[in-house]
PDB file of C-alpha atoms in Angstrom:
ATOM      1  CA  MET A 284     -27.181   3.514  24.925  1.00  0.00           C
ATOM      2  CA  PRO A 285     -24.045   1.706  26.565  1.00  0.00           C
ATOM      3  CA  ASP A 286     -21.420   3.906  28.136  1.00  0.00           C
ATOM      4  CA  ARG A 287     -18.429   4.088  25.743  1.00  0.00           C
ATOM      5  CA  SER A 288     -16.331   6.681  27.511  1.00  0.00           C
ATOM      6  CA  HIS A 289     -13.789   4.070  28.662  1.00  0.00           C
ATOM      7  CA  VAL A 290     -12.924   3.366  25.136  1.00  0.00           C
ATOM      8  CA  ILE A 291     -11.873   6.628  23.891  1.00  0.00           C
ATOM      9  CA  PRO A 292      -8.172   6.694  23.553  1.00  0.00           C
ATOM     10  CA  PRO A 293      -6.382   9.383  25.616  1.00  0.00           C
ATOM     11  CA  LYS A 294      -5.376  12.284  23.316  1.00  0.00           C
ATOM     12  CA  GLY A 295      -2.072  11.409  21.664  1.00  0.00           C
ATOM     13  CA  LEU A 296      -1.982   7.838  22.716  1.00  0.00           C
ATOM     14  CA  THR A 297       0.059   6.154  19.908  1.00  0.00           C
ATOM     15  CA  PRO A 298       0.586   2.373  19.712  1.00  0.00           C
ATOM     16  CA  GLU A 299       4.135   1.219  19.522  1.00  0.00           C
ATOM     17  CA  LYS A 300       5.207  -1.908  17.587  1.00  0.00           C
ATOM     18  CA  SER A 301       6.890  -3.482  20.478  1.00  0.00           C
ATOM     19  CA  ALA A 302       5.329  -4.735  23.740  1.00  0.00           C
ATOM     20  CA  TRP A 303       2.644  -2.140  23.886  1.00  0.00           C
ATOM     21  CA  ARG A 304      -0.875  -2.696  25.393  1.00  0.00           C
ATOM     22  CA  TRP A 305      -3.848  -0.590  26.176  1.00  0.00           C
ATOM     23  CA  ARG A 306      -6.158  -2.073  28.662  1.00  0.00           C
ATOM     24  CA  VAL A 307      -9.606  -0.981  27.769  1.00  0.00           C
ATOM     25  CA  SER A 308     -11.429  -2.551  30.778  1.00  0.00           C
ATOM     26  CA  PRO A 309     -10.399  -5.490  32.815  1.00  0.00           C
ATOM     27  CA  THR A 310     -11.213  -7.782  30.278  1.00  0.00           C
ATOM     28  CA  ILE A 311     -10.339  -6.061  27.051  1.00  0.00           C
ATOM     29  CA  ALA A 312      -6.891  -4.919  25.733  1.00  0.00           C
ATOM     30  CA  ILE A 313      -5.751  -3.545  22.317  1.00  0.00           C
ATOM     31  CA  ARG A 314      -2.214  -4.436  21.231  1.00  0.00           C
ATOM     32  CA  PRO A 315      -0.029  -4.993  18.153  1.00  0.00           C
ATOM     33  CA  MET A 316      -0.338  -8.381  16.512  1.00  0.00           C
ATOM     34  CA  THR A 317       2.544 -10.934  17.009  1.00  0.00           C
ATOM     35  CA  THR A 318       3.319 -14.088  14.792  1.00  0.00           C
ATOM     36  CA  ALA A 319       1.386 -16.000  17.431  1.00  0.00           C
ATOM     37  CA  ASP A 320      -1.732 -14.355  16.445  1.00  0.00           C
ATOM     38  CA  ASN A 321      -1.719 -15.225  12.795  1.00  0.00           C
ATOM     39  CA  ALA A 322      -4.094 -18.260  12.882  1.00  0.00           C
ATOM     40  CA  ALA A 323      -6.457 -16.321  15.085  1.00  0.00           C
ATOM     41  CA  VAL A 324      -6.382 -13.230  13.033  1.00  0.00           C
ATOM     42  CA  ALA A 325      -6.959 -15.203   9.832  1.00  0.00           C
ATOM     43  CA  GLN A 326      -9.986 -17.181  11.593  1.00  0.00           C
ATOM     44  CA  LEU A 327     -11.473 -13.772  12.773  1.00  0.00           C
ATOM     45  CA  ILE A 328     -11.310 -12.309   9.200  1.00  0.00           C
ATOM     46  CA  ARG A 329     -12.699 -15.543   7.762  1.00  0.00           C
ATOM     47  CA  ALA A 330     -15.556 -15.584  10.165  1.00  0.00           C
ATOM     48  CA  VAL A 331     -16.691 -12.009   9.703  1.00  0.00           C
ATOM     49  CA  SER A 332     -16.242 -12.201   6.033  1.00  0.00           C
ATOM     50  CA  ALA A 333     -18.512 -15.191   5.996  1.00  0.00           C
ATOM     51  CA  GLU A 334     -21.106 -13.312   8.188  1.00  0.00           C
ATOM     52  CA  TYR A 335     -21.390 -10.546   5.637  1.00  0.00           C
ATOM     53  CA  GLU A 336     -21.147 -12.918   2.520  1.00  0.00           C
ATOM     54  CA  LEU A 337     -17.708 -11.176   1.667  1.00  0.00           C
ATOM     55  CA  THR A 338     -16.370 -14.376  -0.015  1.00  0.00           C
ATOM     56  CA  ALA A 339     -13.332 -14.921  -1.817  1.00  0.00           C
ATOM     57  CA  ASP A 340     -14.989 -15.710  -5.306  1.00  0.00           C
ATOM     58  CA  LYS A 341     -16.394 -12.001  -5.184  1.00  0.00           C
ATOM     59  CA  GLY A 342     -13.059 -10.616  -4.724  1.00  0.00           C
ATOM     60  CA  TYR A 343     -13.034  -9.585  -1.128  1.00  0.00           C
ATOM     61  CA  SER A 344      -9.722  -9.545   1.035  1.00  0.00           C
ATOM     62  CA  VAL A 345     -10.556 -12.873   2.542  1.00  0.00           C
ATOM     63  CA  ALA A 346      -8.907 -14.108  -0.617  1.00  0.00           C
ATOM     64  CA  ASP A 347      -5.666 -12.487   0.045  1.00  0.00           C
ATOM     65  CA  PRO A 348      -2.805 -15.045  -0.165  1.00  0.00           C
ATOM     66  CA  THR A 349      -1.126 -13.466   2.832  1.00  0.00           C
ATOM     67  CA  LEU A 350      -3.989 -13.771   5.223  1.00  0.00           C
ATOM     68  CA  ASP A 351      -2.457 -16.630   7.085  1.00  0.00           C
ATOM     69  CA  ASN A 352       0.766 -14.581   7.720  1.00  0.00           C
ATOM     70  CA  LEU A 353      -0.473 -11.001   8.651  1.00  0.00           C
ATOM     71  CA  ALA A 354       2.223 -10.487  11.073  1.00  0.00           C
ATOM     72  CA  ALA A 355       4.891 -10.601   8.398  1.00  0.00           C
ATOM     73  CA  VAL A 356       2.836  -8.266   6.168  1.00  0.00           C
ATOM     74  CA  TYR A 357       2.572  -5.729   9.006  1.00  0.00           C
ATOM     75  CA  ALA A 358       6.059  -6.015  10.235  1.00  0.00           C
ATOM     76  CA  PRO A 359       7.766  -3.391   8.104  1.00  0.00           C
ATOM     77  CA  GLU A 360       8.152   0.098   9.325  1.00  0.00           C
ATOM     78  CA  ARG A 361       5.317   2.307   9.016  1.00  0.00           C
ATOM     79  CA  HIS A 362       2.826  -0.738   9.113  1.00  0.00           C
ATOM     80  CA  ILE A 363       0.962  -1.936  12.276  1.00  0.00           C
ATOM     81  CA  TYR A 364      -1.898  -4.351  12.925  1.00  0.00           C
ATOM     82  CA  LEU A 365      -3.588  -3.989  16.241  1.00  0.00           C
ATOM     83  CA  VAL A 366      -5.699  -6.608  17.614  1.00  0.00           C
ATOM     84  CA  VAL A 367      -8.488  -6.474  20.398  1.00  0.00           C
ATOM     85  CA  GLU A 368      -8.311  -9.225  22.869  1.00  0.00           C
ATOM     86  CA  LYS A 369     -11.029 -10.203  25.303  1.00  0.00           C
ATOM     87  CA  GLU A 370     -10.176 -12.550  28.032  1.00  0.00           C
ATOM     88  CA  GLY A 371      -7.277 -13.647  26.062  1.00  0.00           C
ATOM     89  CA  HIS A 372      -8.994 -14.234  22.819  1.00  0.00           C
ATOM     90  CA  ILE A 373      -8.702 -12.066  19.719  1.00  0.00           C
ATOM     91  CA  VAL A 374     -12.129 -10.711  18.705  1.00  0.00           C
ATOM     92  CA  GLY A 375     -11.220  -7.745  16.434  1.00  0.00           C
ATOM     93  CA  GLY A 376      -8.386  -6.094  14.616  1.00  0.00           C
ATOM     94  CA  CYS A 377      -7.342  -3.355  12.262  1.00  0.00           C
ATOM     95  CA  GLY A 378      -4.328  -2.284  10.503  1.00  0.00           C
ATOM     96  CA  ILE A 379      -2.125   0.406   8.634  1.00  0.00           C
ATOM     97  CA  GLY A 380      -0.130  -0.412   5.660  1.00  0.00           C
ATOM     98  CA  ALA A 381       1.473   1.596   3.033  1.00  0.00           C
ATOM     99  CA  LEU A 382      -0.616   2.571  -0.028  1.00  0.00           C
ATOM    100  CA  GLN A 383       1.366   1.625  -3.154  1.00  0.00           C
ATOM    101  CA  GLY A 384       2.523   4.483  -5.157  1.00  0.00           C
ATOM    102  CA  PHE A 385       1.593   7.221  -2.459  1.00  0.00           C
ATOM    103  CA  ASP A 386       4.468   8.044  -0.057  1.00  0.00           C
ATOM    104  CA  ASP A 387       2.154  10.341   1.943  1.00  0.00           C
ATOM    105  CA  THR A 388      -0.870   8.051   1.984  1.00  0.00           C
ATOM    106  CA  CYS A 389      -1.378   4.963   4.030  1.00  0.00           C
ATOM    107  CA  GLU A 390      -4.423   2.547   3.915  1.00  0.00           C
ATOM    108  CA  LEU A 391      -6.557   1.532   6.842  1.00  0.00           C
ATOM    109  CA  GLN A 392      -6.994  -2.196   6.292  1.00  0.00           C
ATOM    110  CA  LYS A 393      -8.673  -5.257   7.493  1.00  0.00           C
ATOM    111  CA  MET A 394     -11.121  -3.879  10.141  1.00  0.00           C
ATOM    112  CA  TYR A 395     -12.805  -6.971  11.595  1.00  0.00           C
ATOM    113  CA  PHE A 396     -14.978  -7.568  14.855  1.00  0.00           C
ATOM    114  CA  LEU A 397     -16.870 -10.536  16.036  1.00  0.00           C
ATOM    115  CA  PRO A 398     -20.522  -9.750  16.816  1.00  0.00           C
ATOM    116  CA  GLU A 399     -19.921 -10.254  20.752  1.00  0.00           C
ATOM    117  CA  ILE A 400     -17.719  -7.181  20.858  1.00  0.00           C
ATOM    118  CA  ARG A 401     -19.567  -4.905  18.421  1.00  0.00           C
ATOM    119  CA  GLY A 402     -21.326  -1.738  19.609  1.00  0.00           C
ATOM    120  CA  ARG A 403     -18.830  -0.901  22.479  1.00  0.00           C
ATOM    121  CA  GLY A 404     -17.009   1.913  20.645  1.00  0.00           C
ATOM    122  CA  LEU A 405     -13.986  -0.324  19.913  1.00  0.00           C
ATOM    123  CA  ALA A 406     -13.945   0.089  16.233  1.00  0.00           C
ATOM    124  CA  ASN A 407     -13.812   3.687  16.721  1.00  0.00           C
ATOM    125  CA  ALA A 408     -11.058   3.466  19.333  1.00  0.00           C
ATOM    126  CA  ILE A 409      -8.802   1.074  17.201  1.00  0.00           C
ATOM    127  CA  SER A 410      -9.346   3.398  14.139  1.00  0.00           C
ATOM    128  CA  LYS A 411      -8.188   6.329  16.148  1.00  0.00           C
ATOM    129  CA  LEU A 412      -5.139   4.653  17.488  1.00  0.00           C
ATOM    130  CA  CYS A 413      -4.346   3.606  13.869  1.00  0.00           C
ATOM    131  CA  MET A 414      -4.763   7.133  12.651  1.00  0.00           C
ATOM    132  CA  ASN A 415      -2.339   8.348  15.485  1.00  0.00           C
ATOM    133  CA  PHE A 416       0.195   5.854  14.475  1.00  0.00           C
ATOM    134  CA  ALA A 417      -0.045   6.838  10.794  1.00  0.00           C
ATOM    135  CA  SER A 418       0.279  10.393  11.837  1.00  0.00           C
ATOM    136  CA  ARG A 419       3.397   9.806  13.898  1.00  0.00           C
ATOM    137  CA  CYS A 420       4.915   7.746  10.826  1.00  0.00           C
ATOM    138  CA  GLY A 421       4.632  10.847   8.632  1.00  0.00           C
ATOM    139  CA  TYR A 422       1.557   9.946   6.503  1.00  0.00           C
ATOM    140  CA  ASP A 423      -0.702  12.988   5.741  1.00  0.00           C
ATOM    141  CA  LYS A 424      -3.631  11.108   4.433  1.00  0.00           C
ATOM    142  CA  ILE A 425      -5.476   7.789   5.274  1.00  0.00           C
ATOM    143  CA  TYR A 426      -7.308   5.854   2.493  1.00  0.00           C
ATOM    144  CA  LEU A 427      -9.603   2.918   2.782  1.00  0.00           C
ATOM    145  CA  GLU A 428     -11.877   0.860   0.530  1.00  0.00           C
ATOM    146  CA  THR A 429     -15.185  -0.693   1.803  1.00  0.00           C
ATOM    147  CA  THR A 430     -18.600  -1.913   0.719  1.00  0.00           C
ATOM    148  CA  TYR A 431     -22.119  -1.069   0.942  1.00  0.00           C
ATOM    149  CA  LEU A 432     -22.419  -4.608   2.432  1.00  0.00           C
ATOM    150  CA  LEU A 433     -20.928  -3.245   5.648  1.00  0.00           C
ATOM    151  CA  PRO A 434     -23.206  -0.486   6.832  1.00  0.00           C
ATOM    152  CA  GLU A 435     -21.819  -0.235  10.268  1.00  0.00           C
ATOM    153  CA  ALA A 436     -18.259   0.410   8.933  1.00  0.00           C
ATOM    154  CA  LEU A 437     -19.588   2.782   6.333  1.00  0.00           C
ATOM    155  CA  ARG A 438     -21.255   4.866   9.186  1.00  0.00           C
ATOM    156  CA  LEU A 439     -18.010   4.635  11.280  1.00  0.00           C
ATOM    157  CA  TYR A 440     -15.823   5.814   8.466  1.00  0.00           C
ATOM    158  CA  ARG A 441     -18.285   8.891   7.697  1.00  0.00           C
ATOM    159  CA  HIS A 442     -18.288   9.656  11.373  1.00  0.00           C
ATOM    160  CA  LEU A 443     -14.426   9.698  11.432  1.00  0.00           C
ATOM    161  CA  GLY A 444     -14.165  12.046   8.697  1.00  0.00           C
ATOM    162  CA  PHE A 445     -13.677   9.982   5.739  1.00  0.00           C
ATOM    163  CA  ARG A 446     -15.092  11.167   2.471  1.00  0.00           C
ATOM    164  CA  GLU A 447     -15.914   9.168  -0.645  1.00  0.00           C
ATOM    165  CA  LEU A 448     -13.524   9.500  -3.809  1.00  0.00           C
ATOM    166  CA  PRO A 449     -14.669   9.335  -7.315  1.00  0.00           C
ATOM    167  CA  GLN A 450     -12.101   6.657  -8.157  1.00  0.00           C
ATOM    168  CA  HIS A 451      -9.914   4.109  -6.368  1.00  0.00           C
ATOM    169  CA  LEU A 452      -6.188   4.918  -5.445  1.00  0.00           C
ATOM    170  CA  GLY A 453      -3.263   2.582  -5.669  1.00  0.00           C
ATOM    171  CA  ASN A 454      -3.543  -1.160  -6.594  1.00  0.00           C
ATOM    172  CA  THR A 455      -4.982  -2.822  -3.297  1.00  0.00           C
ATOM    173  CA  GLY A 456      -6.338  -5.768  -5.266  1.00  0.00           C
ATOM    174  CA  HIS A 457      -9.773  -5.396  -3.456  1.00  0.00           C
ATOM    175  CA  ASN A 458     -11.653  -4.772  -6.610  1.00  0.00           C
ATOM    176  CA  ALA A 459     -14.961  -5.857  -5.025  1.00  0.00           C
ATOM    177  CA  CYS A 460     -14.884  -2.859  -2.375  1.00  0.00           C
ATOM    178  CA  GLU A 461     -16.817  -0.395  -4.421  1.00  0.00           C
ATOM    179  CA  ILE A 462     -16.489   2.615  -2.027  1.00  0.00           C
ATOM    180  CA  PRO A 463     -12.939   4.441  -1.873  1.00  0.00           C
ATOM    181  CA  MET A 464     -12.661   6.777   0.951  1.00  0.00           C
ATOM    182  CA  GLN A 465     -10.083   9.225   2.217  1.00  0.00           C
ATOM    183  CA  MET A 466      -9.401  11.550   5.023  1.00  0.00           C
ATOM    184  CA  SER A 467      -6.705  14.049   5.983  1.00  0.00           C
ATOM    185  CA  LEU A 468      -4.463  13.336   8.926  1.00  0.00           C
ATOM    186  CA  VAL A 469      -3.360  16.856   9.300  1.00  0.00           C
ATOM    187  CA  THR A 470      -6.206  17.485  11.866  1.00  0.00           C
ATOM    188  CA  VAL A 471      -6.026  14.145  13.807  1.00  0.00           C
TER     189      VAL A 471
END
């Protein structure tokens, strides 16, 4: 098993929306998305979605009309999208956005990683950074929607403390994701 101790965020490390960067290793960094990243992030999401057959015709987020301009989607207060850069190329990402109709709950959104970067603990690290950000923004709970087609993600979410809910919350528009999950941020 590879050593992943270098990808554990220091306790309390919270990303900032400005020029913030966490260098995980000499070649890997996590930082907030900028408008210059729009095309690369959209391509990342499309590539990983295609790999898992999460296609637009099935109702997955690859069909989101905002996919090519995600920097604007995550620009408001209490929103952030973090990207993972490897040698200057975006190879992963994950975001926090408001959950419509719930002031105390945010949504963990659009977590995607290219195969070359998987298995290094980066999904765990970026999730924890997003949770730290959400907690600092005053959210009490974090919600997500996923699918059985993403067994690695489902395992991660359960490991992080997410629990399945009997029904979906809000109106996320991702009706194909059959598993709604939530966790409290009070203990994060």
